[in-house]
Amino acid sequence: MKKSDDNTFSFDKAEDSSGFLLWQVTSLWQRELKKALEAHGITHAQYVLLASIHWLTLQQEQVTQIMLSSHTKIDPMTTSTVLRTLQAKGLVKREEHATDTRAKTVVLTAEGKKTVKQAVITVEKFDAAFFSRLGNKTVDFNKRLLTLLNNSAE
């Protein structure tokens, strides 16, 4: 097959594009994780918010919607929409903030705690298997991902 003379792309092979590879790996990871979370009756976004509420609560934080959005990097509107769904499912509730009368805190219900604790086991097991292909390079991989996150414009 003859290569086209069109030089739209700066790469000879699609695999040379970091962005395209990241897209493919992310899509594969999300697709497989979605299957793993189906047993818990939650989506990936719902899991991320539930796990983050639990994580931040364990850090002695009063969790607000803005805090969740910042922690997860999920935009505020999507965070709000997913929280409404979680509230309708009986997994979270909103309460008055202890010091800021304008803010509401988001807390897990007993059912939310049960769900997230079970889901964390599933996700950590899934991630361990998925990323095991990196072998002893997982720590370096995570550092490189943090480099990209920490240098991104928000």
Short mmCIF file of N, CA and C in Angstrom, two decimals:
data_model
loop_
_atom_site.label_atom_id
_atom_site.label_comp_id
_atom_site.label_asym_id
_atom_site.label_seq_id
_atom_site.Cartn_x
_atom_site.Cartn_y
_atom_site.Cartn_z
N MET A 1 0.85 -1.18 0.00
CA MET A 1 0.00 0.00 0.00
C MET A 1 0.90 1.25 0.00
N LYS A 2 0.63 2.15 -0.90
CA LYS A 2 1.41 3.38 -1.03
C LYS A 2 0.93 4.40 -0.01
N LYS A 3 1.93 5.04 0.65
CA LYS A 3 1.62 6.07 1.62
C LYS A 3 1.17 7.33 0.88
N SER A 4 0.16 7.98 1.41
CA SER A 4 -0.38 9.19 0.78
C SER A 4 0.63 10.33 0.88
N ASP A 5 0.57 11.22 -0.07
CA ASP A 5 1.42 12.41 -0.05
C ASP A 5 0.86 13.48 0.88
N ASP A 6 -0.38 13.27 1.37
CA ASP A 6 -1.02 14.21 2.29
C ASP A 6 -0.27 14.18 3.62
N ASN A 7 0.26 15.31 4.06
CA ASN A 7 1.04 15.35 5.31
C ASN A 7 0.27 16.06 6.43
N THR A 8 -1.02 15.75 6.53
CA THR A 8 -1.85 16.34 7.57
C THR A 8 -1.28 16.06 8.96
N PHE A 9 -0.82 14.83 9.18
CA PHE A 9 -0.32 14.41 10.50
C PHE A 9 1.20 14.49 10.56
N SER A 10 1.71 14.79 11.74
CA SER A 10 3.17 14.85 11.91
C SER A 10 3.76 13.49 12.28
N PHE A 11 2.90 12.46 12.42
CA PHE A 11 3.37 11.12 12.79
C PHE A 11 3.28 10.17 11.59
N ASP A 12 4.25 9.28 11.50
CA ASP A 12 4.20 8.25 10.46
C ASP A 12 3.23 7.15 10.84
N LYS A 13 3.16 6.85 12.14
CA LYS A 13 2.27 5.80 12.64
C LYS A 13 1.38 6.39 13.73
N ALA A 14 0.16 5.94 13.79
CA ALA A 14 -0.77 6.43 14.83
C ALA A 14 -0.20 6.15 16.22
N GLU A 15 0.52 5.04 16.38
CA GLU A 15 1.10 4.65 17.68
C GLU A 15 2.18 5.62 18.16
N ASP A 16 2.61 6.54 17.30
CA ASP A 16 3.60 7.53 17.70
C ASP A 16 2.96 8.73 18.40
N SER A 17 1.64 8.80 18.40
CA SER A 17 0.91 9.91 19.03
C SER A 17 0.57 9.57 20.48
N SER A 18 1.18 10.28 21.41
CA SER A 18 0.91 10.05 22.84
C SER A 18 -0.57 10.25 23.15
N GLY A 19 -1.16 11.27 22.59
CA GLY A 19 -2.57 11.56 22.83
C GLY A 19 -3.47 10.44 22.35
N PHE A 20 -3.18 9.90 21.17
CA PHE A 20 -3.98 8.81 20.63
C PHE A 20 -3.82 7.56 21.48
N LEU A 21 -2.60 7.27 21.91
CA LEU A 21 -2.37 6.11 22.78
C LEU A 21 -3.09 6.28 24.12
N LEU A 22 -3.02 7.48 24.70
CA LEU A 22 -3.70 7.75 25.97
C LEU A 22 -5.20 7.55 25.80
N TRP A 23 -5.74 8.03 24.68
CA TRP A 23 -7.17 7.86 24.39
C TRP A 23 -7.52 6.37 24.34
N GLN A 24 -6.72 5.59 23.64
CA GLN A 24 -7.01 4.16 23.50
C GLN A 24 -6.93 3.43 24.83
N VAL A 25 -5.88 3.70 25.60
CA VAL A 25 -5.71 3.04 26.90
C VAL A 25 -6.84 3.46 27.84
N THR A 26 -7.17 4.74 27.86
CA THR A 26 -8.25 5.23 28.72
C THR A 26 -9.57 4.58 28.34
N SER A 27 -9.84 4.49 27.05
CA SER A 27 -11.09 3.87 26.59
C SER A 27 -11.15 2.41 27.00
N LEU A 28 -10.06 1.69 26.83
CA LEU A 28 -10.01 0.28 27.22
C LEU A 28 -10.22 0.13 28.73
N TRP A 29 -9.50 0.93 29.50
CA TRP A 29 -9.59 0.88 30.96
C TRP A 29 -11.01 1.19 31.42
N GLN A 30 -11.61 2.26 30.88
CA GLN A 30 -12.96 2.65 31.28
C GLN A 30 -13.99 1.60 30.88
N ARG A 31 -13.85 1.03 29.69
CA ARG A 31 -14.80 0.02 29.23
C ARG A 31 -14.78 -1.22 30.14
N GLU A 32 -13.58 -1.67 30.49
CA GLU A 32 -13.44 -2.84 31.35
C GLU A 32 -13.87 -2.54 32.79
N LEU A 33 -13.56 -1.34 33.26
CA LEU A 33 -13.95 -0.94 34.61
C LEU A 33 -15.47 -0.82 34.73
N LYS A 34 -16.10 -0.33 33.67
CA LYS A 34 -17.56 -0.22 33.64
C LYS A 34 -18.19 -1.60 33.89
N LYS A 35 -17.64 -2.62 33.23
CA LYS A 35 -18.14 -3.99 33.41
C LYS A 35 -17.96 -4.43 34.86
N ALA A 36 -16.82 -4.12 35.44
CA ALA A 36 -16.54 -4.53 36.82
C ALA A 36 -17.50 -3.85 37.81
N LEU A 37 -17.87 -2.60 37.53
CA LEU A 37 -18.74 -1.85 38.45
C LEU A 37 -20.22 -2.20 38.31
N GLU A 38 -20.59 -2.86 37.22
CA GLU A 38 -22.00 -3.21 37.01
C GLU A 38 -22.55 -4.04 38.17
N ALA A 39 -21.71 -4.86 38.77
CA ALA A 39 -22.14 -5.70 39.89
C ALA A 39 -22.58 -4.86 41.09
N HIS A 40 -22.11 -3.64 41.16
CA HIS A 40 -22.44 -2.74 42.28
C HIS A 40 -23.57 -1.76 41.93
N GLY A 41 -24.02 -1.80 40.69
CA GLY A 41 -25.12 -0.94 40.26
C GLY A 41 -24.77 0.53 40.17
N ILE A 42 -23.48 0.82 39.92
CA ILE A 42 -23.04 2.21 39.81
C ILE A 42 -22.17 2.39 38.57
N THR A 43 -22.15 3.62 38.09
CA THR A 43 -21.30 3.96 36.95
C THR A 43 -19.91 4.35 37.47
N HIS A 44 -18.99 4.53 36.53
CA HIS A 44 -17.64 4.93 36.92
C HIS A 44 -17.65 6.31 37.58
N ALA A 45 -18.38 7.25 37.02
CA ALA A 45 -18.45 8.60 37.61
C ALA A 45 -19.05 8.54 39.01
N GLN A 46 -20.09 7.73 39.18
CA GLN A 46 -20.70 7.58 40.50
C GLN A 46 -19.69 6.98 41.48
N TYR A 47 -18.94 5.99 41.02
CA TYR A 47 -17.91 5.38 41.87
C TYR A 47 -16.87 6.43 42.30
N VAL A 48 -16.39 7.22 41.34
CA VAL A 48 -15.36 8.21 41.63
C VAL A 48 -15.86 9.19 42.70
N LEU A 49 -17.10 9.63 42.59
CA LEU A 49 -17.63 10.56 43.59
C LEU A 49 -17.85 9.88 44.93
N LEU A 50 -18.40 8.67 44.93
CA LEU A 50 -18.59 7.95 46.19
C LEU A 50 -17.25 7.71 46.88
N ALA A 51 -16.28 7.22 46.13
CA ALA A 51 -14.96 6.93 46.70
C ALA A 51 -14.30 8.21 47.20
N SER A 52 -14.47 9.30 46.48
CA SER A 52 -13.87 10.58 46.90
C SER A 52 -14.54 11.13 48.15
N ILE A 53 -15.86 10.99 48.25
CA ILE A 53 -16.55 11.41 49.48
C ILE A 53 -15.99 10.61 50.65
N HIS A 54 -15.88 9.31 50.46
CA HIS A 54 -15.36 8.45 51.53
C HIS A 54 -13.92 8.82 51.87
N TRP A 55 -13.09 8.99 50.86
CA TRP A 55 -11.67 9.33 51.05
C TRP A 55 -11.54 10.65 51.82
N LEU A 56 -12.22 11.68 51.35
CA LEU A 56 -12.11 13.00 51.98
C LEU A 56 -12.69 12.98 53.40
N THR A 57 -13.74 12.23 53.61
CA THR A 57 -14.32 12.10 54.95
C THR A 57 -13.30 11.45 55.90
N LEU A 58 -12.60 10.43 55.41
CA LEU A 58 -11.57 9.78 56.22
C LEU A 58 -10.41 10.72 56.55
N GLN A 59 -10.25 11.76 55.71
CA GLN A 59 -9.21 12.78 55.96
C GLN A 59 -9.73 13.87 56.89
N GLN A 60 -10.88 13.63 57.51
CA GLN A 60 -11.52 14.56 58.45
C GLN A 60 -12.02 15.83 57.77
N GLU A 61 -12.40 15.71 56.54
CA GLU A 61 -12.91 16.86 55.79
C GLU A 61 -14.44 16.87 55.80
N GLN A 62 -15.02 18.07 55.84
CA GLN A 62 -16.44 18.22 55.55
C GLN A 62 -16.51 18.39 54.04
N VAL A 63 -17.10 17.44 53.38
CA VAL A 63 -17.04 17.38 51.93
C VAL A 63 -18.15 18.23 51.31
N THR A 64 -17.75 19.17 50.47
CA THR A 64 -18.71 19.98 49.72
C THR A 64 -18.64 19.59 48.25
N GLN A 65 -19.63 20.01 47.50
CA GLN A 65 -19.68 19.73 46.07
C GLN A 65 -18.48 20.33 45.35
N ILE A 66 -18.12 21.55 45.71
CA ILE A 66 -16.96 22.21 45.08
C ILE A 66 -15.68 21.45 45.39
N MET A 67 -15.54 21.00 46.63
CA MET A 67 -14.37 20.22 47.02
C MET A 67 -14.30 18.94 46.19
N LEU A 68 -15.44 18.28 46.02
CA LEU A 68 -15.48 17.05 45.22
C LEU A 68 -15.09 17.31 43.78
N SER A 69 -15.62 18.36 43.21
CA SER A 69 -15.31 18.71 41.84
C SER A 69 -13.81 18.96 41.67
N SER A 70 -13.23 19.67 42.59
CA SER A 70 -11.80 19.97 42.55
C SER A 70 -10.96 18.70 42.73
N HIS A 71 -11.36 17.88 43.68
CA HIS A 71 -10.60 16.65 43.99
C HIS A 71 -10.64 15.66 42.82
N THR A 72 -11.79 15.53 42.18
CA THR A 72 -11.96 14.53 41.13
C THR A 72 -11.63 15.04 39.73
N LYS A 73 -11.58 16.35 39.58
CA LYS A 73 -11.40 16.99 38.27
C LYS A 73 -12.63 16.78 37.38
N ILE A 74 -13.79 16.53 38.01
CA ILE A 74 -15.06 16.44 37.28
C ILE A 74 -15.69 17.83 37.36
N ASP A 75 -16.14 18.36 36.24
CA ASP A 75 -16.67 19.73 36.24
C ASP A 75 -17.85 19.84 37.21
N PRO A 76 -18.05 21.05 37.78
CA PRO A 76 -19.09 21.23 38.80
C PRO A 76 -20.50 20.83 38.36
N MET A 77 -20.87 21.08 37.12
CA MET A 77 -22.22 20.75 36.65
C MET A 77 -22.41 19.23 36.62
N THR A 78 -21.41 18.52 36.10
CA THR A 78 -21.49 17.06 36.07
C THR A 78 -21.49 16.49 37.48
N THR A 79 -20.66 17.06 38.35
CA THR A 79 -20.62 16.64 39.75
C THR A 79 -22.01 16.76 40.36
N SER A 80 -22.66 17.88 40.13
CA SER A 80 -24.00 18.12 40.67
C SER A 80 -25.00 17.09 40.14
N THR A 81 -24.95 16.84 38.85
CA THR A 81 -25.87 15.89 38.22
C THR A 81 -25.68 14.48 38.79
N VAL A 82 -24.42 14.05 38.90
CA VAL A 82 -24.14 12.71 39.41
C VAL A 82 -24.53 12.61 40.88
N LEU A 83 -24.28 13.66 41.65
CA LEU A 83 -24.68 13.66 43.06
C LEU A 83 -26.20 13.53 43.23
N ARG A 84 -26.95 14.19 42.35
CA ARG A 84 -28.41 14.08 42.40
C ARG A 84 -28.84 12.62 42.17
N THR A 85 -28.19 11.97 41.22
CA THR A 85 -28.49 10.56 40.95
C THR A 85 -28.14 9.70 42.16
N LEU A 86 -26.98 9.96 42.76
CA LEU A 86 -26.57 9.19 43.94
C LEU A 86 -27.52 9.43 45.11
N GLN A 87 -28.02 10.65 45.22
CA GLN A 87 -28.98 10.97 46.27
C GLN A 87 -30.29 10.22 46.02
N ALA A 88 -30.73 10.19 44.77
CA ALA A 88 -31.96 9.47 44.42
C ALA A 88 -31.83 7.97 44.68
N LYS A 89 -30.61 7.45 44.54
CA LYS A 89 -30.36 6.03 44.81
C LYS A 89 -30.21 5.75 46.31
N GLY A 90 -30.21 6.81 47.12
CA GLY A 90 -30.07 6.64 48.56
C GLY A 90 -28.65 6.37 49.02
N LEU A 91 -27.67 6.75 48.20
CA LEU A 91 -26.27 6.49 48.55
C LEU A 91 -25.57 7.69 49.18
N VAL A 92 -26.10 8.89 48.95
CA VAL A 92 -25.56 10.09 49.58
C VAL A 92 -26.71 10.96 50.07
N LYS A 93 -26.37 11.85 50.99
CA LYS A 93 -27.35 12.86 51.42
C LYS A 93 -26.59 14.17 51.62
N ARG A 94 -27.35 15.24 51.55
CA ARG A 94 -26.76 16.57 51.74
C ARG A 94 -27.20 17.10 53.09
N GLU A 95 -26.27 17.70 53.80
CA GLU A 95 -26.55 18.24 55.13
C GLU A 95 -26.03 19.67 55.22
N GLU A 96 -26.49 20.39 56.23
CA GLU A 96 -26.01 21.75 56.46
C GLU A 96 -24.53 21.71 56.82
N HIS A 97 -23.76 22.64 56.26
CA HIS A 97 -22.34 22.76 56.59
C HIS A 97 -22.22 23.33 58.00
N ALA A 98 -21.26 22.87 58.75
CA ALA A 98 -21.11 23.28 60.16
C ALA A 98 -20.80 24.77 60.32
N THR A 99 -20.05 25.34 59.38
CA THR A 99 -19.64 26.74 59.55
C THR A 99 -20.08 27.67 58.42
N ASP A 100 -20.40 27.15 57.25
CA ASP A 100 -20.78 27.97 56.11
C ASP A 100 -22.26 27.72 55.79
N THR A 101 -23.10 28.68 56.13
CA THR A 101 -24.54 28.50 55.96
C THR A 101 -24.95 28.42 54.48
N ARG A 102 -24.11 28.89 53.58
CA ARG A 102 -24.42 28.82 52.15
C ARG A 102 -24.09 27.45 51.55
N ALA A 103 -23.24 26.70 52.22
CA ALA A 103 -22.76 25.43 51.66
C ALA A 103 -23.49 24.24 52.27
N LYS A 104 -23.53 23.19 51.50
CA LYS A 104 -24.07 21.91 51.97
C LYS A 104 -22.91 20.90 51.92
N THR A 105 -22.89 20.04 52.91
CA THR A 105 -21.91 18.96 52.86
C THR A 105 -22.58 17.74 52.24
N VAL A 106 -21.76 16.91 51.66
CA VAL A 106 -22.24 15.68 51.04
C VAL A 106 -21.68 14.54 51.87
N VAL A 107 -22.56 13.66 52.34
CA VAL A 107 -22.13 12.52 53.15
C VAL A 107 -22.72 11.23 52.60
N LEU A 108 -22.01 10.16 52.84
CA LEU A 108 -22.50 8.85 52.43
C LEU A 108 -23.56 8.37 53.41
N THR A 109 -24.58 7.74 52.90
CA THR A 109 -25.55 7.06 53.76
C THR A 109 -24.92 5.71 54.15
N ALA A 110 -25.58 4.99 55.02
CA ALA A 110 -25.09 3.65 55.40
C ALA A 110 -24.99 2.77 54.16
N GLU A 111 -25.99 2.85 53.29
CA GLU A 111 -25.97 2.07 52.04
C GLU A 111 -24.84 2.55 51.13
N GLY A 112 -24.59 3.86 51.10
CA GLY A 112 -23.49 4.41 50.31
C GLY A 112 -22.14 3.90 50.78
N LYS A 113 -21.96 3.86 52.12
CA LYS A 113 -20.70 3.34 52.68
C LYS A 113 -20.51 1.88 52.31
N LYS A 114 -21.58 1.11 52.44
CA LYS A 114 -21.50 -0.31 52.11
C LYS A 114 -21.14 -0.49 50.64
N THR A 115 -21.83 0.24 49.78
CA THR A 115 -21.58 0.15 48.34
C THR A 115 -20.16 0.54 47.98
N VAL A 116 -19.69 1.66 48.50
CA VAL A 116 -18.35 2.13 48.12
C VAL A 116 -17.27 1.20 48.66
N LYS A 117 -17.45 0.67 49.85
CA LYS A 117 -16.43 -0.24 50.40
C LYS A 117 -16.31 -1.50 49.55
N GLN A 118 -17.44 -2.02 49.09
CA GLN A 118 -17.41 -3.19 48.20
C GLN A 118 -16.83 -2.83 46.84
N ALA A 119 -17.22 -1.66 46.33
CA ALA A 119 -16.74 -1.23 45.01
C ALA A 119 -15.24 -0.95 45.01
N VAL A 120 -14.72 -0.40 46.11
CA VAL A 120 -13.28 -0.13 46.19
C VAL A 120 -12.50 -1.43 46.05
N ILE A 121 -12.97 -2.49 46.69
CA ILE A 121 -12.30 -3.79 46.57
C ILE A 121 -12.27 -4.23 45.10
N THR A 122 -13.41 -4.10 44.44
CA THR A 122 -13.51 -4.46 43.02
C THR A 122 -12.56 -3.63 42.16
N VAL A 123 -12.58 -2.32 42.36
CA VAL A 123 -11.77 -1.41 41.54
C VAL A 123 -10.27 -1.61 41.80
N GLU A 124 -9.90 -1.76 43.06
CA GLU A 124 -8.47 -1.95 43.35
C GLU A 124 -7.97 -3.27 42.78
N LYS A 125 -8.79 -4.29 42.83
CA LYS A 125 -8.43 -5.58 42.25
C LYS A 125 -8.31 -5.45 40.72
N PHE A 126 -9.29 -4.77 40.11
CA PHE A 126 -9.26 -4.54 38.67
C PHE A 126 -8.02 -3.76 38.26
N ASP A 127 -7.76 -2.65 38.96
CA ASP A 127 -6.59 -1.82 38.63
C ASP A 127 -5.28 -2.60 38.79
N ALA A 128 -5.18 -3.39 39.84
CA ALA A 128 -3.96 -4.18 40.06
C ALA A 128 -3.72 -5.12 38.87
N ALA A 129 -4.78 -5.77 38.41
CA ALA A 129 -4.65 -6.68 37.27
C ALA A 129 -4.34 -5.90 35.98
N PHE A 130 -5.08 -4.80 35.75
CA PHE A 130 -4.91 -4.03 34.52
C PHE A 130 -3.50 -3.45 34.42
N PHE A 131 -3.04 -2.84 35.51
CA PHE A 131 -1.74 -2.16 35.48
C PHE A 131 -0.58 -3.09 35.78
N SER A 132 -0.86 -4.36 36.09
CA SER A 132 0.22 -5.31 36.38
C SER A 132 1.13 -5.48 35.17
N ARG A 133 0.63 -5.20 34.00
CA ARG A 133 1.43 -5.30 32.77
C ARG A 133 2.61 -4.33 32.79
N LEU A 134 2.52 -3.32 33.64
CA LEU A 134 3.62 -2.36 33.76
C LEU A 134 4.75 -2.89 34.65
N GLY A 135 4.46 -3.95 35.38
CA GLY A 135 5.47 -4.54 36.26
C GLY A 135 5.94 -3.55 37.30
N ASN A 136 7.24 -3.48 37.47
CA ASN A 136 7.81 -2.59 38.48
C ASN A 136 7.87 -1.13 38.03
N LYS A 137 7.26 -0.80 36.92
CA LYS A 137 7.26 0.58 36.41
C LYS A 137 6.00 1.35 36.79
N THR A 138 5.14 0.74 37.61
CA THR A 138 3.89 1.39 37.99
C THR A 138 4.12 2.69 38.74
N VAL A 139 5.05 2.69 39.68
CA VAL A 139 5.33 3.91 40.46
C VAL A 139 5.80 5.03 39.53
N ASP A 140 6.69 4.70 38.60
CA ASP A 140 7.17 5.71 37.65
C ASP A 140 6.03 6.18 36.75
N PHE A 141 5.19 5.26 36.32
CA PHE A 141 4.02 5.61 35.50
C PHE A 141 3.14 6.61 36.23
N ASN A 142 2.85 6.33 37.50
CA ASN A 142 2.01 7.24 38.30
C ASN A 142 2.67 8.60 38.45
N LYS A 143 3.98 8.64 38.66
CA LYS A 143 4.69 9.93 38.77
C LYS A 143 4.56 10.72 37.47
N ARG A 144 4.64 10.04 36.35
CA ARG A 144 4.53 10.73 35.06
C ARG A 144 3.10 11.24 34.83
N LEU A 145 2.12 10.46 35.26
CA LEU A 145 0.73 10.94 35.17
C LEU A 145 0.53 12.18 36.03
N LEU A 146 1.13 12.17 37.24
CA LEU A 146 1.04 13.33 38.12
C LEU A 146 1.72 14.54 37.49
N THR A 147 2.80 14.32 36.79
CA THR A 147 3.47 15.42 36.10
C THR A 147 2.52 16.07 35.10
N LEU A 148 1.80 15.25 34.35
CA LEU A 148 0.84 15.80 33.39
C LEU A 148 -0.30 16.51 34.11
N LEU A 149 -0.83 15.92 35.18
CA LEU A 149 -1.92 16.55 35.92
C LEU A 149 -1.50 17.87 36.57
N ASN A 150 -0.33 17.88 37.16
CA ASN A 150 0.14 19.05 37.89
C ASN A 150 0.53 20.20 36.97
N ASN A 151 0.75 19.92 35.72
CA ASN A 151 1.13 20.97 34.76
C ASN A 151 -0.02 21.36 33.86
N SER A 152 -1.21 20.84 34.14
CA SER A 152 -2.34 21.16 33.28
C SER A 152 -3.00 22.45 33.74
N ALA A 153 -3.57 23.15 32.79
CA ALA A 153 -4.31 24.37 33.11
C ALA A 153 -5.73 23.96 33.50
N GLU A 154 -6.24 24.52 34.55
CA GLU A 154 -7.62 24.21 34.95
C GLU A 154 -8.52 25.35 34.66
#
